[in-house]
């Protein structure tokens, strides 16, 4: 049976706290990274997260946790790669979680974030996970003068 014609069903993912469920309609490409980010958030914040399936011919977020959010993983430490991930993320949702999975200069990261948020009117929040740091920034905080990753 064609995957997109199947009814959406959810499978529980093991967590220490909170709850994560994944849709059978999540794409194979996103599955591993989304589970990694969702279980981190569930374990740390006791969130209950549904990793939802992609809609045909539509931009959809990766998760539902009271707000819809898109998960992005950065593996390249350039301003352009961060900008590209955020641009794609904010096309899908107004709340983005960015897992920074490499070493990057914090000022390069802050500049990339500020530039993209400045050009993205629907951006509400950016949740940055970077090593042990795990911070949520609002659009207003990012657009203040001298925004820095703490």
PDB file of C-alpha atoms in Angstrom:
ATOM      1  CA  UNK A   1       0.000   0.000   0.000  1.00  0.00           C
ATOM      2  CA  UNK A   2       1.295   3.500  -0.793  1.00  0.00           C
ATOM      3  CA  UNK A   3       2.526   5.208   2.415  1.00  0.00           C
ATOM      4  CA  UNK A   4       0.694   8.489   1.816  1.00  0.00           C
ATOM      5  CA  UNK A   5      -2.623   6.616   1.449  1.00  0.00           C
ATOM      6  CA  UNK A   6      -2.229   4.773   4.763  1.00  0.00           C
ATOM      7  CA  UNK A   7      -3.919   6.247   7.823  1.00  0.00           C
ATOM      8  CA  UNK A   8      -1.513   8.126  10.089  1.00  0.00           C
ATOM      9  CA  UNK A   9      -0.501   5.973  13.052  1.00  0.00           C
ATOM     10  CA  UNK A  10       1.909   6.752  15.889  1.00  0.00           C
ATOM     11  CA  UNK A  11       4.530   4.618  17.606  1.00  0.00           C
ATOM     12  CA  UNK A  12       5.883   5.445  21.069  1.00  0.00           C
ATOM     13  CA  UNK A  13       9.604   6.215  21.336  1.00  0.00           C
ATOM     14  CA  UNK A  14      11.338   5.384  24.611  1.00  0.00           C
ATOM     15  CA  UNK A  15      12.168   8.393  26.799  1.00  0.00           C
ATOM     16  CA  UNK A  16      13.214   8.901  30.438  1.00  0.00           C
ATOM     17  CA  UNK A  17      10.686  11.709  30.948  1.00  0.00           C
ATOM     18  CA  UNK A  18       7.920  13.160  28.835  1.00  0.00           C
ATOM     19  CA  UNK A  19       6.602  11.333  25.806  1.00  0.00           C
ATOM     20  CA  UNK A  20       7.530  11.099  22.122  1.00  0.00           C
ATOM     21  CA  UNK A  21       5.420   9.488  19.423  1.00  0.00           C
ATOM     22  CA  UNK A  22       6.413   9.215  15.768  1.00  0.00           C
ATOM     23  CA  UNK A  23       4.078   9.045  12.796  1.00  0.00           C
ATOM     24  CA  UNK A  24       4.396   6.314  10.216  1.00  0.00           C
ATOM     25  CA  UNK A  25       4.334   9.205   7.714  1.00  0.00           C
ATOM     26  CA  UNK A  26       7.596  10.811   8.901  1.00  0.00           C
ATOM     27  CA  UNK A  27      10.111  10.680   6.069  1.00  0.00           C
ATOM     28  CA  UNK A  28      13.025   8.276   6.405  1.00  0.00           C
ATOM     29  CA  UNK A  29      15.493  11.139   5.866  1.00  0.00           C
ATOM     30  CA  UNK A  30      14.215  13.105   8.885  1.00  0.00           C
ATOM     31  CA  UNK A  31      13.341  10.244  11.211  1.00  0.00           C
ATOM     32  CA  UNK A  32      16.669   9.779  13.067  1.00  0.00           C
ATOM     33  CA  UNK A  33      17.408  13.487  13.572  1.00  0.00           C
ATOM     34  CA  UNK A  34      13.834  14.283  14.635  1.00  0.00           C
ATOM     35  CA  UNK A  35      13.772  11.431  17.174  1.00  0.00           C
ATOM     36  CA  UNK A  36      17.109  12.632  18.579  1.00  0.00           C
ATOM     37  CA  UNK A  37      15.876  16.208  19.056  1.00  0.00           C
ATOM     38  CA  UNK A  38      12.399  15.217  20.323  1.00  0.00           C
ATOM     39  CA  UNK A  39      13.740  12.773  22.939  1.00  0.00           C
ATOM     40  CA  UNK A  40      16.220  15.429  24.135  1.00  0.00           C
ATOM     41  CA  UNK A  41      13.371  17.920  24.608  1.00  0.00           C
ATOM     42  CA  UNK A  42      11.071  15.340  26.251  1.00  0.00           C
ATOM     43  CA  UNK A  43      13.771  14.197  28.662  1.00  0.00           C
ATOM     44  CA  UNK A  44      14.878  17.710  29.588  1.00  0.00           C
ATOM     45  CA  UNK A  45      11.522  19.523  29.714  1.00  0.00           C
ATOM     46  CA  UNK A  46       9.057  16.646  30.225  1.00  0.00           C
ATOM     47  CA  UNK A  47       7.383  17.558  26.919  1.00  0.00           C
ATOM     48  CA  UNK A  48       4.847  15.383  25.158  1.00  0.00           C
ATOM     49  CA  UNK A  49       5.761  15.528  21.454  1.00  0.00           C
ATOM     50  CA  UNK A  50       4.178  14.055  18.346  1.00  0.00           C
ATOM     51  CA  UNK A  51       6.500  13.833  15.357  1.00  0.00           C
ATOM     52  CA  UNK A  52       3.908  14.303  12.651  1.00  0.00           C
ATOM     53  CA  UNK A  53       3.896  13.119   9.073  1.00  0.00           C
ATOM     54  CA  UNK A  54       4.575  15.199   6.017  1.00  0.00           C
ATOM     55  CA  UNK A  55       1.589  16.288   3.963  1.00  0.00           C
ATOM     56  CA  UNK A  56       1.587  15.754   0.222  1.00  0.00           C
ATOM     57  CA  UNK A  57       2.560  18.928  -1.690  1.00  0.00           C
ATOM     58  CA  UNK A  58       2.645  21.040   1.467  1.00  0.00           C
ATOM     59  CA  UNK A  59       5.238  22.467   3.840  1.00  0.00           C
ATOM     60  CA  UNK A  60       4.614  20.936   7.249  1.00  0.00           C
ATOM     61  CA  UNK A  61       6.423  21.119  10.582  1.00  0.00           C
ATOM     62  CA  UNK A  62       8.129  18.065  12.089  1.00  0.00           C
ATOM     63  CA  UNK A  63       6.448  18.123  15.458  1.00  0.00           C
ATOM     64  CA  UNK A  64       3.462  19.133  17.492  1.00  0.00           C
ATOM     65  CA  UNK A  65       4.014  20.098  21.136  1.00  0.00           C
ATOM     66  CA  UNK A  66       1.341  22.711  21.910  1.00  0.00           C
ATOM     67  CA  UNK A  67       3.024  24.693  19.112  1.00  0.00           C
ATOM     68  CA  UNK A  68       4.096  23.401  15.757  1.00  0.00           C
ATOM     69  CA  UNK A  69       7.860  23.254  15.277  1.00  0.00           C
ATOM     70  CA  UNK A  70      10.421  22.377  12.660  1.00  0.00           C
ATOM     71  CA  UNK A  71      13.655  20.597  13.595  1.00  0.00           C
ATOM     72  CA  UNK A  72      16.929  21.364  11.832  1.00  0.00           C
ATOM     73  CA  UNK A  73      20.413  19.913  12.407  1.00  0.00           C
ATOM     74  CA  UNK A  74      23.465  21.956  11.447  1.00  0.00           C
ATOM     75  CA  UNK A  75      26.553  19.953  10.524  1.00  0.00           C
ATOM     76  CA  UNK A  76      28.402  22.695   8.603  1.00  0.00           C
ATOM     77  CA  UNK A  77      29.887  25.675  10.457  1.00  0.00           C
ATOM     78  CA  UNK A  78      29.267  28.463   7.960  1.00  0.00           C
ATOM     79  CA  UNK A  79      26.916  31.426   8.077  1.00  0.00           C
ATOM     80  CA  UNK A  80      25.369  30.353   4.748  1.00  0.00           C
ATOM     81  CA  UNK A  81      24.578  26.821   5.931  1.00  0.00           C
ATOM     82  CA  UNK A  82      22.902  28.114   9.117  1.00  0.00           C
ATOM     83  CA  UNK A  83      20.967  30.686   7.096  1.00  0.00           C
ATOM     84  CA  UNK A  84      19.780  28.029   4.638  1.00  0.00           C
ATOM     85  CA  UNK A  85      18.568  25.709   7.424  1.00  0.00           C
ATOM     86  CA  UNK A  86      16.689  28.520   9.166  1.00  0.00           C
ATOM     87  CA  UNK A  87      15.162  29.735   5.896  1.00  0.00           C
ATOM     88  CA  UNK A  88      13.811  26.231   5.174  1.00  0.00           C
ATOM     89  CA  UNK A  89      12.698  25.783   8.777  1.00  0.00           C
ATOM     90  CA  UNK A  90      10.700  29.002   8.918  1.00  0.00           C
ATOM     91  CA  UNK A  91       8.972  28.150   5.637  1.00  0.00           C
ATOM     92  CA  UNK A  92       7.511  25.154   7.482  1.00  0.00           C
ATOM     93  CA  UNK A  93       6.799  26.565  10.963  1.00  0.00           C
ATOM     94  CA  UNK A  94       7.100  29.717  13.049  1.00  0.00           C
ATOM     95  CA  UNK A  95       9.013  27.901  15.806  1.00  0.00           C
ATOM     96  CA  UNK A  96      12.310  26.219  14.881  1.00  0.00           C
ATOM     97  CA  UNK A  97      14.626  23.988  16.914  1.00  0.00           C
ATOM     98  CA  UNK A  98      18.237  24.152  15.695  1.00  0.00           C
ATOM     99  CA  UNK A  99      20.630  21.443  16.868  1.00  0.00           C
ATOM    100  CA  UNK A 100      24.171  22.727  16.289  1.00  0.00           C
ATOM    101  CA  UNK A 101      26.057  19.464  15.772  1.00  0.00           C
ATOM    102  CA  UNK A 102      29.544  20.886  15.116  1.00  0.00           C
ATOM    103  CA  UNK A 103      31.961  23.536  16.355  1.00  0.00           C
ATOM    104  CA  UNK A 104      31.142  27.062  15.244  1.00  0.00           C
ATOM    105  CA  UNK A 105      32.181  30.525  16.337  1.00  0.00           C
ATOM    106  CA  UNK A 106      29.322  31.874  18.460  1.00  0.00           C
ATOM    107  CA  UNK A 107      29.439  35.267  16.740  1.00  0.00           C
ATOM    108  CA  UNK A 108      29.135  33.651  13.278  1.00  0.00           C
ATOM    109  CA  UNK A 109      26.113  31.720  14.571  1.00  0.00           C
ATOM    110  CA  UNK A 110      24.560  34.822  16.157  1.00  0.00           C
ATOM    111  CA  UNK A 111      25.060  36.840  12.955  1.00  0.00           C
ATOM    112  CA  UNK A 112      23.482  34.125  10.800  1.00  0.00           C
ATOM    113  CA  UNK A 113      20.503  33.894  13.151  1.00  0.00           C
ATOM    114  CA  UNK A 114      20.016  37.669  13.337  1.00  0.00           C
ATOM    115  CA  UNK A 115      20.218  38.114   9.566  1.00  0.00           C
ATOM    116  CA  UNK A 116      17.677  35.348   8.884  1.00  0.00           C
ATOM    117  CA  UNK A 117      15.219  36.423  11.606  1.00  0.00           C
ATOM    118  CA  UNK A 118      15.411  39.989  10.296  1.00  0.00           C
ATOM    119  CA  UNK A 119      14.194  38.722   6.890  1.00  0.00           C
ATOM    120  CA  UNK A 120      11.633  36.226   8.224  1.00  0.00           C
ATOM    121  CA  UNK A 121       8.488  37.932   9.434  1.00  0.00           C
ATOM    122  CA  UNK A 122       6.708  34.768  10.667  1.00  0.00           C
ATOM    123  CA  UNK A 123       9.563  33.655  12.976  1.00  0.00           C
ATOM    124  CA  UNK A 124       8.390  33.517  16.602  1.00  0.00           C
ATOM    125  CA  UNK A 125      11.014  31.463  18.436  1.00  0.00           C
ATOM    126  CA  UNK A 126      14.332  29.748  17.882  1.00  0.00           C
ATOM    127  CA  UNK A 127      15.392  26.972  20.231  1.00  0.00           C
ATOM    128  CA  UNK A 128      19.172  26.456  19.971  1.00  0.00           C
ATOM    129  CA  UNK A 129      20.714  23.230  21.256  1.00  0.00           C
ATOM    130  CA  UNK A 130      24.498  23.435  21.262  1.00  0.00           C
ATOM    131  CA  UNK A 131      26.448  20.963  23.386  1.00  0.00           C
ATOM    132  CA  UNK A 132      25.213  21.388  26.956  1.00  0.00           C
ATOM    133  CA  UNK A 133      23.548  24.721  26.109  1.00  0.00           C
ATOM    134  CA  UNK A 134      19.855  24.631  25.412  1.00  0.00           C
ATOM    135  CA  UNK A 135      18.272  28.070  24.994  1.00  0.00           C
ATOM    136  CA  UNK A 136      15.047  29.466  23.566  1.00  0.00           C
ATOM    137  CA  UNK A 137      15.090  32.915  21.991  1.00  0.00           C
ATOM    138  CA  UNK A 138      12.119  34.989  20.870  1.00  0.00           C
ATOM    139  CA  UNK A 139      12.156  37.044  17.699  1.00  0.00           C
ATOM    140  CA  UNK A 140      12.307  40.203  19.823  1.00  0.00           C
ATOM    141  CA  UNK A 141      15.370  38.982  21.763  1.00  0.00           C
ATOM    142  CA  UNK A 142      17.201  38.069  18.557  1.00  0.00           C
ATOM    143  CA  UNK A 143      16.511  41.428  16.918  1.00  0.00           C
ATOM    144  CA  UNK A 144      17.820  43.454  19.877  1.00  0.00           C
ATOM    145  CA  UNK A 145      21.180  45.114  19.372  1.00  0.00           C
ATOM    146  CA  UNK A 146      24.209  42.954  20.066  1.00  0.00           C
ATOM    147  CA  UNK A 147      22.394  39.598  20.153  1.00  0.00           C
ATOM    148  CA  UNK A 148      24.732  36.886  21.412  1.00  0.00           C
ATOM    149  CA  UNK A 149      24.479  33.157  21.959  1.00  0.00           C
ATOM    150  CA  UNK A 150      24.913  32.764  25.709  1.00  0.00           C
TER     151      UNK A 150
END
